Coordinates of C-alpha atoms and ligand atoms in Angstrom, one line a residue:
X1 CA 80.6 134.7 85.7
X2 CA 77.4 132.6 84.9
X3 CA 78.7 129.7 82.9
X4 CA 75.4 128.0 82.7
X5 CA 73.8 131.0 81.0
X6 CA 76.7 132.0 78.6
X7 CA 75.6 130.3 75.4
X8 CA 78.4 127.8 75.2
X9 CA 81.1 130.0 73.6
X10 CA 81.0 129.2 70.1
X11 CA 83.9 131.8 69.4
X12 CA 86.2 129.8 71.5
X13 CA 89.0 128.2 69.4
X14 CA 88.3 125.0 71.4
X15 CA 84.7 124.8 70.6
X16 CA 85.1 122.7 67.5
X17 CA 87.2 120.3 69.3
X18 CA 84.6 119.1 71.4
X19 CA 82.5 116.0 70.0
X20 CA 79.1 117.2 68.5
X21 CA 76.9 116.0 71.3
X22 CA 78.9 118.1 74.0
X23 CA 78.7 121.2 71.8
X24 CA 75.0 121.3 72.1
X25 CA 75.0 120.9 76.1
X26 CA 74.8 123.0 79.1
X27 CA 76.1 122.0 82.2
X28 CA 73.8 120.5 84.8
X29 CA 72.6 123.4 87.2
X30 CA 72.4 122.3 90.7
X31 CA 70.7 124.2 93.5
X32 CA 72.7 127.1 94.9
X33 CA 75.1 126.0 97.8
X34 CA 74.4 127.7 101.2
X35 CA 77.9 129.2 101.3
X36 CA 77.4 130.9 98.0
X37 CA 74.1 132.5 99.0
X38 CA 75.7 133.8 102.3
X39 CA 78.6 135.4 100.2
X40 CA 76.7 136.8 97.3
X41 CA 73.6 138.1 99.2
X42 CA 75.0 138.7 102.6
X43 CA 72.0 136.7 104.1
X44 CA 72.2 134.3 107.1
X45 CA 70.0 131.8 108.7
X46 CA 69.5 130.2 105.3
X47 CA 67.3 127.3 104.5
X48 CA 67.9 125.0 101.4
X49 CA 64.8 123.4 99.9
X50 CA 66.6 123.1 96.6
X51 CA 68.2 119.6 95.9
X52 CA 65.7 117.0 97.4
X53 CA 68.0 116.3 100.2
X54 CA 66.7 114.5 103.5
X55 CA 66.4 117.3 106.0
X56 CA 67.2 114.9 108.7
X57 CA 70.6 113.8 107.1
X58 CA 71.6 110.1 107.4
X59 CA 71.4 107.9 110.5
X60 CA 73.4 109.6 113.1
X61 CA 74.8 106.0 114.1
X62 CA 77.2 106.2 111.1
X63 CA 79.5 109.2 112.2
X64 CA 81.7 107.2 114.7
X65 CA 82.2 104.3 112.2
X66 CA 83.0 106.7 109.3
X67 CA 85.6 108.3 111.4
X68 CA 87.2 104.8 111.9
X69 CA 87.0 103.9 108.3
X70 CA 88.6 107.2 107.4
X71 CA 91.7 105.9 108.7
X72 CA 91.9 103.5 105.7
X73 CA 91.7 106.3 103.2
X74 CA 95.2 105.9 102.1
X75 CA 94.5 102.7 100.4
X76 CA 92.1 102.1 97.3
X77 CA 88.5 100.9 98.1
X78 CA 87.2 97.5 97.7
X79 CA 86.5 97.6 94.1
X80 CA 84.1 94.6 94.1
X81 CA 81.8 96.2 96.6
X82 CA 81.4 92.7 98.1
X83 CA 79.7 93.8 101.4
X84 CA 77.2 96.2 100.1
X85 CA 76.3 94.2 97.1
X86 CA 75.7 91.1 99.2
X87 CA 73.4 93.2 101.6
X88 CA 71.6 94.8 98.7
X89 CA 71.2 91.3 97.0
X90 CA 69.7 90.0 100.1
X91 CA 67.4 93.0 100.6
X92 CA 66.1 92.8 97.0
X93 CA 66.1 89.1 96.7
X94 CA 68.5 89.0 93.7
X95 CA 72.1 87.8 93.1
X96 CA 75.0 90.1 93.9
X97 CA 76.1 89.7 90.3
X98 CA 73.1 91.8 89.3
X99 CA 74.1 94.8 91.2
X100 CA 76.1 97.8 89.9
X101 CA 77.4 100.3 92.4
X102 CA 77.8 103.8 91.3
X103 CA 79.2 107.2 92.4
X104 CA 75.6 108.1 92.8
X105 CA 72.9 106.6 90.7
X106 CA 73.7 109.2 88.0
X107 CA 77.0 107.2 87.6
X108 CA 75.0 104.1 86.9
X109 CA 72.9 105.9 84.2
X110 CA 76.1 107.0 82.7
X111 CA 77.5 103.4 82.5
X112 CA 74.4 102.3 80.8
X113 CA 74.6 104.9 78.2
X114 CA 78.3 104.2 77.8
X115 CA 77.7 100.6 77.4
X116 CA 74.7 100.5 75.2
X117 CA 74.3 103.7 73.3
X118 CA 76.3 104.6 70.1
X119 CA 76.1 107.9 68.1
X120 CA 72.9 108.2 66.0
X121 CA 71.1 105.4 68.0
X122 CA 67.9 106.6 69.6
X123 CA 66.8 107.2 73.2
X124 CA 63.4 107.9 74.3
X125 CA 62.3 110.0 77.3
X126 CA 59.5 112.3 78.5
X127 CA 59.5 116.1 78.3
X128 CA 60.1 117.3 81.9
X129 CA 62.1 114.2 82.7
X130 CA 65.2 114.2 84.8
X131 CA 67.9 116.4 83.1
X132 CA 70.4 113.9 83.3
X133 CA 68.7 111.8 80.8
X134 CA 69.3 114.7 78.2
X135 CA 72.7 115.4 79.2
X136 CA 74.1 111.8 79.1
X137 CA 72.3 110.9 75.9
X138 CA 73.2 114.1 74.1
X139 CA 76.9 113.7 75.1
X140 CA 76.9 110.5 73.7
X141 CA 75.7 111.6 70.3
X142 CA 72.4 109.8 70.4
X143 CA 69.3 110.8 68.6
X144 CA 66.8 112.0 71.5
X145 CA 63.1 111.4 71.2
X146 CA 61.6 113.7 73.8
X147 CA 57.9 112.8 74.1
X148 CA 55.4 115.6 75.1
X149 CA 54.1 115.0 78.7
X150 CA 50.6 114.1 79.6
X151 CA 49.5 116.0 82.9
X152 CA 53.0 116.8 83.6
X153 CA 54.0 113.1 83.6
X154 CA 54.9 110.4 81.2
X155 CA 52.6 109.6 78.2
X156 CA 53.5 106.1 78.0
X157 CA 51.4 105.3 75.0
X158 CA 53.1 108.0 73.1
X159 CA 56.5 107.0 74.3
X160 CA 55.8 103.5 73.1
X161 CA 54.8 104.7 69.6
X162 CA 58.3 106.4 69.4
X163 CA 60.2 103.1 70.1
X164 CA 61.5 101.9 66.6
X165 CA 64.3 99.6 65.3
X166 CA 66.9 102.3 66.2
X167 CA 65.8 102.7 69.8
X168 CA 68.3 101.4 72.2
X169 CA 66.7 102.5 75.4
X170 CA 63.9 104.2 77.2
X171 CA 64.2 106.3 80.3
X172 CA 61.3 106.2 82.8
X173 CA 61.6 108.3 86.1
X174 CA 59.1 107.0 88.7
X175 CA 58.3 109.3 90.3
X176 CA 59.7 111.9 88.1
X177 CA 61.9 114.8 88.9
X178 CA 61.1 117.7 88.7
X179 CA 57.4 117.2 88.5
X180 CA 56.8 114.6 91.3
X181 CA 54.2 112.6 89.0
X182 CA 54.3 108.9 89.1
X183 CA 53.2 105.7 87.2
X184 CA 51.2 102.9 88.8
X185 CA 52.1 99.4 88.7
X186 CA 49.5 98.4 86.1
X187 CA 50.4 101.1 83.6
X188 CA 53.9 100.8 83.9
X189 CA 53.9 97.0 83.6
X190 CA 51.7 97.3 80.5
X191 CA 54.4 99.4 79.0
X192 CA 57.4 97.4 79.9
X193 CA 55.4 94.1 78.5
X194 CA 55.0 96.2 75.2
X195 CA 58.4 97.2 74.6
X196 CA 60.5 95.0 72.5
X197 CA 63.0 92.8 74.4
X198 CA 66.0 94.3 72.8
X199 CA 65.2 97.9 73.9
X200 CA 66.3 98.5 77.5
X201 CA 64.0 100.2 80.1
X202 CA 65.7 102.1 82.4
X203 CA 63.4 102.6 85.6
X204 CA 64.8 105.4 87.7
X205 CA 63.6 104.8 91.1
X206 CA 65.5 107.7 93.0
X207 CA 62.6 108.4 95.2
X208 CA 61.4 104.8 95.7
X209 CA 61.3 104.9 99.5
X210 CA 59.3 108.1 99.6
X211 CA 56.9 107.1 96.9
X212 CA 56.3 103.7 98.4
X213 CA 55.6 105.2 101.9
X214 CA 53.5 108.0 100.4
X215 CA 51.4 105.6 98.5
X216 CA 51.0 103.0 101.2
X217 CA 47.7 101.4 101.2
X218 CA 46.7 103.3 98.1
X219 CA 46.7 102.5 94.4
X220 CA 49.8 100.7 93.7
X221 CA 53.3 102.4 93.1
X222 CA 55.3 99.5 91.9
X223 CA 58.6 97.9 93.2
X224 CA 60.0 96.9 89.8
X225 CA 62.9 95.0 91.1
X226 CA 60.9 91.6 91.0
X227 CA 60.1 92.3 87.3
X228 CA 63.6 91.9 86.2
X229 CA 63.0 88.1 86.2
X230 CA 60.0 88.3 83.9
X231 CA 61.5 91.2 81.6
X232 CA 65.2 90.9 81.6
X233 CA 65.5 94.2 79.4
X234 CA 64.7 96.5 82.4
X235 CA 67.5 98.0 84.6
X236 CA 66.2 99.5 87.9
X237 CA 68.3 102.4 89.6
X238 CA 68.1 103.5 93.2
X239 CA 70.1 105.8 95.2
X240 CA 71.2 106.6 99.0
X241 CA 71.2 110.4 98.2
X242 CA 67.5 111.0 98.9
X243 CA 65.6 109.0 101.7
X244 CA 68.9 107.6 103.1
X245 CA 70.3 111.0 103.4
X246 CA 73.8 110.2 101.9
X247 CA 73.8 112.9 99.0
X248 CA 77.2 114.2 99.9
X249 CA 78.8 110.9 99.8
X250 CA 77.6 109.9 96.2
X251 CA 76.4 106.3 96.2
X252 CA 73.7 104.6 94.2
X253 CA 73.2 101.4 92.4
X254 CA 71.6 99.7 89.6
X255 CA 69.9 96.2 89.4
X256 CA 69.4 94.2 86.3
X257 CA 70.1 90.9 84.4
X258 CA 73.6 89.5 85.2
X259 CA 74.6 89.9 81.6
X260 CA 73.7 93.6 81.4
X261 CA 75.4 94.0 84.7
X262 CA 78.5 92.4 83.4
X263 CA 78.5 94.8 80.2
X264 CA 77.9 97.9 82.3
X265 CA 80.8 96.8 84.5
X266 CA 83.2 96.9 81.6
X267 CA 83.0 100.6 81.2
X268 CA 83.0 101.4 85.0
X269 CA 85.8 103.3 86.3
X270 CA 87.8 101.2 89.0
X271 CA 87.1 102.3 92.5
X272 CA 84.2 104.4 91.6
X273 CA 82.7 104.1 95.1
X274 CA 84.8 104.8 98.1
X275 CA 84.8 102.7 101.3
X276 CA 83.4 105.5 103.3
X277 CA 80.3 105.9 101.1
X278 CA 80.0 102.0 101.0
X279 CA 80.1 101.7 104.8
X280 CA 77.7 104.6 105.3
X281 CA 75.2 102.9 102.9
X282 CA 75.3 99.7 104.8
X283 CA 74.7 101.4 108.1
X284 CA 71.9 103.4 106.5
X285 CA 70.3 100.2 105.4
X286 CA 70.4 98.9 108.9
X287 CA 68.7 101.9 110.6
X288 CA 65.1 101.4 109.5
X289 CA 63.7 103.5 112.3
X290 CA 65.7 106.6 111.0
X291 CA 64.5 105.9 107.5
X292 CA 60.9 105.7 108.7
X293 CA 61.1 108.9 110.6
X294 CA 62.2 110.6 107.4
X295 CA 59.4 109.1 105.4
X296 CA 56.9 110.1 108.0
X297 CA 58.3 113.6 108.1
X298 CA 58.1 113.6 104.2
X299 CA 54.4 112.8 103.9
X300 CA 53.4 115.4 106.5
X301 CA 55.6 118.0 104.7
X302 CA 54.1 117.2 101.3
X303 CA 50.6 117.7 103.0
X304 CA 51.9 121.1 104.6
X305 CA 53.4 122.4 101.5
X306 CA 50.5 121.3 99.2
X307 CA 47.9 122.8 101.5
X308 CA 49.9 125.9 102.0
X309 CA 50.7 126.6 98.5
X310 CA 47.2 126.0 97.4
X311 CA 45.9 128.3 99.9
X312 CA 48.2 131.0 98.5
X313 CA 46.5 130.4 95.1
X314 CA 49.1 128.4 93.4
X315 CA 48.7 125.1 91.5
X316 CA 50.8 122.3 92.9
X317 CA 51.4 119.1 90.9
X318 CA 50.5 116.1 92.9
X319 CA 54.0 114.5 94.1
X320 CA 55.0 111.2 95.9
X321 CA 58.7 112.3 95.9
X322 CA 60.2 114.6 98.6
X323 CA 59.5 117.8 96.7
X324 CA 56.7 119.6 95.1
X325 CA 56.6 121.4 91.6
X326 CA 54.2 124.4 91.9
X327 CA 53.0 126.8 89.3
X328 CA 53.3 130.2 90.7
X329 CA 51.6 131.9 88.0
X330 CA 54.3 134.5 87.5
X331 CA 58.0 134.7 86.4
X332 CA 59.7 132.1 88.7
X333 CA 63.1 134.1 88.3
X334 CA 61.8 137.1 90.2
X335 CA 60.2 135.1 92.9
X336 CA 63.4 133.2 93.2
X337 CA 65.2 136.4 93.7
X338 CA 62.7 137.3 96.4
X339 CA 63.2 134.1 98.1
X340 CA 67.0 134.3 97.8
X341 CA 67.0 137.7 99.5
X342 CA 65.1 136.2 102.4
X343 CA 67.4 133.4 102.8
X344 CA 65.5 130.5 101.2
X345 CA 67.0 128.4 98.3
X346 CA 64.5 126.7 96.1
X347 CA 65.0 125.3 92.6
X348 CA 64.1 127.0 89.3
X349 CA 62.8 124.6 86.5
X350 CA 63.0 127.1 83.7
X351 CA 65.6 124.9 82.2
X352 CA 62.9 122.2 81.8
X353 CA 60.7 124.6 80.0
X354 CA 58.7 125.5 83.1
X355 CA 59.5 129.2 83.7
X356 CA 56.5 129.7 86.0
X357 CA 57.0 126.8 88.3
X358 CA 59.2 126.3 91.4
X359 CA 60.5 123.0 92.6
X360 CA 60.6 123.1 96.4
X361 CA 62.0 120.2 98.4
X362 CA 60.2 119.1 101.6
X363 CA 62.2 120.4 104.6
X364 CA 61.7 120.5 108.3
X365 CA 58.1 121.6 109.5
X366 CA 59.5 125.0 110.5
X367 CA 61.3 125.3 107.2
X368 CA 58.2 124.6 105.2
X369 CA 56.4 127.1 107.3
X370 CA 58.9 129.8 106.8
X371 CA 58.7 129.3 103.0
X372 CA 55.0 129.6 103.0
X373 CA 55.0 132.6 105.2
X374 CA 57.7 134.2 102.9
X375 CA 55.7 133.6 99.8
X376 CA 52.5 134.8 101.6
X377 CA 54.4 138.2 102.3
X378 CA 55.4 138.5 98.7
Ligands
LIG401 C1 68.4 112.8 92.6 C2 68.0 112.0 91.4 C3 68.9 110.9 90.9 C4 70.2 110.5 91.6 O1 71.1 111.1 92.1 P1 72.4 110.5 92.7 O2 72.7 111.4 93.8 O3 73.4 110.5 91.6 O4 72.1 109.1 93.1 C5 68.4 110.1 89.9 N1 67.4 110.3 89.3 C6 66.5 111.2 89.7 C7 65.2 111.4 88.9 C8 66.9 112.0 90.7 O5 66.0 113.1 91.1

């Protein structure tokens, strides 16, 4: 059964029960889990380059402490997130009352929508932007202003022209997933400056650490947290799922003006972040050497994949994330089947309107190599 493909069953007696926005939705399609591929294709020695996870995983220093923390799971977690919020506040030079913790940063995005967007109000985001913007806004009954992309990335001028008096918020992914494209500090600040103060600008920086490292010394990829003091209508989101290697624990955060944070907190489910995730995040923040090792591995991997895919004749969109989006100039579904039979999981992006592209996460050097060799033998 392929739920995602079945046009949401309009014949079901329950279809009309759903709220209007939900009727027009399809579920988010995650990358195929390794176990599922093993089961369905009978292949082994599988590599997964599909979900932009850190191939090194988290700092190995956290496992013993997690085991100890696990003894407390009979009790509810600390709902205030006191320790982690204070640590993040210090790191970002903001107050703890500006931080919202989430069950992944997608949970933070959800809180923003729930707190600020009513049916028929408008949201603006780019074509090819991260799928959750569509899903969350559509489910809320918002009117979506999806702005055509420019060179695969955000066309900020066009996005600005779509902001009107019904607009509640604008989503910016910097860098964007699935394309990897990014905005520089100048262009993004010009945009933020021009957006009216009563329109929220969500700046999703899920790949911040990777982008910052990849652009080190080059033209500015911005850290927008300090901008909050100047432009209090922005909300910055970050995650521990990517560079910190904690995707499986689900933890991310938002940073915003204290009043915005207060409003988001009103719709937050209590105990949305568990103590194990919270402890792991604190330990991950402390192991800078491990973080750096992953960032270094990633810049090298971006180079390796970029060069290798270009040599095979494919067009790679420049990326500062931990993934590349590549035009393989043929139907990506059949290439995907071929890769799956060879034990390699990548991500189709046809749902984004990119039927000839693949999104490939940067893996370990030998995993990248195996992907390139397998594509070369196609
Ligand atoms: C991965 C990702 C996120 C966050 O994922 P969480 O695991 O929920 O923190 C947010 N935005 C973008 C663009 C992403 O790619």
